[in-house]
Short mmCIF file of C-alpha atoms in Angstrom, two decimals:
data_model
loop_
_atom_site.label_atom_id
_atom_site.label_comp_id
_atom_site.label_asym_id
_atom_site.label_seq_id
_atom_site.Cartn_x
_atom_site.Cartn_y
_atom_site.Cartn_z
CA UNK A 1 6.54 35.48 -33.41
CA UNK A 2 3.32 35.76 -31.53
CA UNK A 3 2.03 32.45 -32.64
CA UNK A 4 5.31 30.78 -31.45
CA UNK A 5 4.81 32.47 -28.07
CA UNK A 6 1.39 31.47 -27.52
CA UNK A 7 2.73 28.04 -28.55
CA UNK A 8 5.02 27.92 -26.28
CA UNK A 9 2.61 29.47 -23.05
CA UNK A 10 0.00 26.56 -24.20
CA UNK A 11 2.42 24.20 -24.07
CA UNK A 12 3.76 25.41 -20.72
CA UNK A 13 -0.12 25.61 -19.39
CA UNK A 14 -0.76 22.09 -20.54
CA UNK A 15 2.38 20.89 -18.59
CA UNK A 16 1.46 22.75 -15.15
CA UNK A 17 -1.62 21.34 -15.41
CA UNK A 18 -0.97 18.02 -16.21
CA UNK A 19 1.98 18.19 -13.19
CA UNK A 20 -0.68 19.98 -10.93
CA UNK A 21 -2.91 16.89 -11.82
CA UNK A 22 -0.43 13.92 -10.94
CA UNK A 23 0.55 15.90 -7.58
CA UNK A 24 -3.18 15.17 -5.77
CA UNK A 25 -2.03 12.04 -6.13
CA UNK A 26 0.10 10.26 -3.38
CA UNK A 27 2.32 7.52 -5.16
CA UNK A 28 3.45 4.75 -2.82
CA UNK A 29 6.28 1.98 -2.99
CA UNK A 30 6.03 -0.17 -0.44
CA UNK A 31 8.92 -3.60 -0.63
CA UNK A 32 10.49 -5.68 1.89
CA UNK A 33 13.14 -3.91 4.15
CA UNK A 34 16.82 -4.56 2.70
CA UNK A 35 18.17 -6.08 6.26
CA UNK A 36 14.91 -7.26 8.02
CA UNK A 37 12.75 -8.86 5.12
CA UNK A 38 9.82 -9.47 7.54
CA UNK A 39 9.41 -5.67 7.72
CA UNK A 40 8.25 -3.37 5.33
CA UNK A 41 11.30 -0.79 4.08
CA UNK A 42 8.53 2.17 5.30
CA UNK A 43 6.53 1.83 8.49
CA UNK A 44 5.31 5.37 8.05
CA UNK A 45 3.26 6.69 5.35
CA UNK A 46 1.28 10.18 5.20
CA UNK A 47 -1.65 11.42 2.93
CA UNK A 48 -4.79 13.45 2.88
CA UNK A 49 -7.90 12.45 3.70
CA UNK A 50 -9.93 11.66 0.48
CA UNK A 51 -6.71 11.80 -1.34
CA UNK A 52 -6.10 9.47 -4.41
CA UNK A 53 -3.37 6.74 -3.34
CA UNK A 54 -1.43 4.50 -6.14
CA UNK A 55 0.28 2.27 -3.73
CA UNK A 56 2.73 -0.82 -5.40
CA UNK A 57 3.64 -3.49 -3.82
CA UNK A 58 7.34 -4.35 -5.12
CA UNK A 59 8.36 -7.62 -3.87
CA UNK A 60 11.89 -7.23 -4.79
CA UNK A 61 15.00 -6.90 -3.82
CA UNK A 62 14.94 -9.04 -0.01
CA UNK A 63 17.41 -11.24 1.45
CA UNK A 64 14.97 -14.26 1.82
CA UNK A 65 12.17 -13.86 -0.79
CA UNK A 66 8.52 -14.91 0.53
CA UNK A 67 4.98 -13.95 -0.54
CA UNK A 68 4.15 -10.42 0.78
CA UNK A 69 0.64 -8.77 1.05
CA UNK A 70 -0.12 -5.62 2.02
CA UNK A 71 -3.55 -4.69 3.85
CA UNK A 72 -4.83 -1.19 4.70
CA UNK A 73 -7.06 -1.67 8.56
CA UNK A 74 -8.91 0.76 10.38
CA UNK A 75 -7.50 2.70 13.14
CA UNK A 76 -7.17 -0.02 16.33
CA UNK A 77 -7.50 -3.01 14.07
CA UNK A 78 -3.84 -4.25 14.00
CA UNK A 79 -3.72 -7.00 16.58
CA UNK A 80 -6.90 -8.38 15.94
CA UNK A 81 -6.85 -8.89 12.13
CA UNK A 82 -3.48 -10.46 13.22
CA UNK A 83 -4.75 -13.05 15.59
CA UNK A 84 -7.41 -13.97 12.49
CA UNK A 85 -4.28 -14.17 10.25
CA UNK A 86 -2.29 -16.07 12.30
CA UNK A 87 -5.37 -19.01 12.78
CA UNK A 88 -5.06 -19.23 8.73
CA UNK A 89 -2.53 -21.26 8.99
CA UNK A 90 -4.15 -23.97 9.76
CA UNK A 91 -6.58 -23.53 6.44
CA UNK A 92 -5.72 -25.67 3.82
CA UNK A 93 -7.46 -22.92 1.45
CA UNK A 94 -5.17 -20.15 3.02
CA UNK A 95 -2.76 -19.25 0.31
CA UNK A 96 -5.48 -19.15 -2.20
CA UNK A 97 -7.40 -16.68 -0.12
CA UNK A 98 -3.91 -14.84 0.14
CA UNK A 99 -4.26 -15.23 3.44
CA UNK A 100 -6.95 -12.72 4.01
CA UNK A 101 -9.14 -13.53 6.82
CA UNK A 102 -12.84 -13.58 5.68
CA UNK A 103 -14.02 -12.77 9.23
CA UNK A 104 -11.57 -9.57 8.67
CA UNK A 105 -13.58 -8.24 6.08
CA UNK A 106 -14.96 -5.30 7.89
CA UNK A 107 -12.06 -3.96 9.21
CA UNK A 108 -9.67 -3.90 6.14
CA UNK A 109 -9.79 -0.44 4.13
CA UNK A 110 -8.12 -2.15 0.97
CA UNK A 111 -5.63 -4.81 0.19
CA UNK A 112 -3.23 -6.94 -2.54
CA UNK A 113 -3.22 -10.17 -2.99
CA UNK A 114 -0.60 -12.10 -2.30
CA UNK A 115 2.48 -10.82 -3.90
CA UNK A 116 5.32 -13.85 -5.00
CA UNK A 117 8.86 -12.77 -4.61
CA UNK A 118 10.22 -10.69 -7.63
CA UNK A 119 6.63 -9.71 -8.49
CA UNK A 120 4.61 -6.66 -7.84
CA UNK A 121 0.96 -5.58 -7.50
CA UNK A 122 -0.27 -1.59 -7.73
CA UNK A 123 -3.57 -1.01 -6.23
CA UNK A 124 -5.22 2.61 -6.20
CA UNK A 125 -7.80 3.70 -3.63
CA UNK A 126 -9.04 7.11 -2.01
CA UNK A 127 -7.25 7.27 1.02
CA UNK A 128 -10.32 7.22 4.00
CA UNK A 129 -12.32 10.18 4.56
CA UNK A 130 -11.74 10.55 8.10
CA UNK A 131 -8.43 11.64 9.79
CA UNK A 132 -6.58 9.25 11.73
CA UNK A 133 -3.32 6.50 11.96
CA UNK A 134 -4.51 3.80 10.14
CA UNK A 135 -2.54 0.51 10.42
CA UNK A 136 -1.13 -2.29 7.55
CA UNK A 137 -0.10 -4.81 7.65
CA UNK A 138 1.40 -8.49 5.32
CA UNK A 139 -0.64 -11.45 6.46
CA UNK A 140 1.50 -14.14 5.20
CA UNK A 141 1.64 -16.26 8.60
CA UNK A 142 3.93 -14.69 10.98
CA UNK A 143 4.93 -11.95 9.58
CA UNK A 144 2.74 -9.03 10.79
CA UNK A 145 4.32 -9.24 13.93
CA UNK A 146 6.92 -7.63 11.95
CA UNK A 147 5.80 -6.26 8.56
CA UNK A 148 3.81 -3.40 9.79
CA UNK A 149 3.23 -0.01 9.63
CA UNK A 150 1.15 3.16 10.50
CA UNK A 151 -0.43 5.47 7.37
CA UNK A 152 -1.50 8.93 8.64
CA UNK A 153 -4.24 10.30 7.02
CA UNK A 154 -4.54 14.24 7.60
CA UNK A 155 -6.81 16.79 7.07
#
């Protein structure tokens, strides 16, 4: 009987910790909006700083399917990572670079790739370090007007 309840206590150990484990971990799913698919279906997202993010992109489910990225930007960076988005449209190279502006570089925390419709990309990262309302954004052309959104990242 003893061995059966120290059996049973392991088992129930290994389970907390295992749960414990998975819950520093903020998991994300991010797809187009179900009646505006130029918007994301969250604009707001929290986690801690230095906390581990598994964010997926799930580009399923919309109205009108179209490519979707999705790119993380320091705090203040919205409009002009934006305006360099927008001017990819006239690169002939600009799907293949996901529409990612090179001159962007430095200002984007982390990003997909460009995500076709019924597809879907999962990126992990450590959320950044330093508390604040950090932007994203899709850079397909036009649509971060619309497909936006705000992560907070908290102490």
């Amino acid at each position: 009987m003893k061995i059966h309840h120290l059996l049973l206590l392991s088992i129930a150990t290994f389970g907390l910790s295992s749960l414990a484990q998975d819950a520093g971990v903020a998991t994300i799913e991010l797809k187009p909006d179900a009646k505006n698919p130029l918007g994301y279906d969250k604009t707001e997202l929290s986690v801690t700083a230095g906390q581990k993010v598994k964010l997926t992109l799930n580009n399923t489910g919309s109205i009108a399917p179209q490519p979707h990225n999705f790119l993380l930007l320091k705090p203040g960076k919205l409009d002009a990572v934006g305006q360099l988005a927008n001017a990819m449209l006239a690169d002939p190279q600009g799907m293949a670079k996901s529409y990612i502006p090179e001159a962007a570089k430095a200002d984007i925390v982390i990003n997909t790739k460009l995500v076709q419709p019924n597809q879907s990309e999962t990126i992990e990262f450590t959320a950044p370090a330093e508390p604040g309302d950090y932007p994203y954004m899709c850079t397909f052309p036009g649509h971060w007007l619309l497909m936006r959104g705000v992560m907070h990242v908290t102490k």
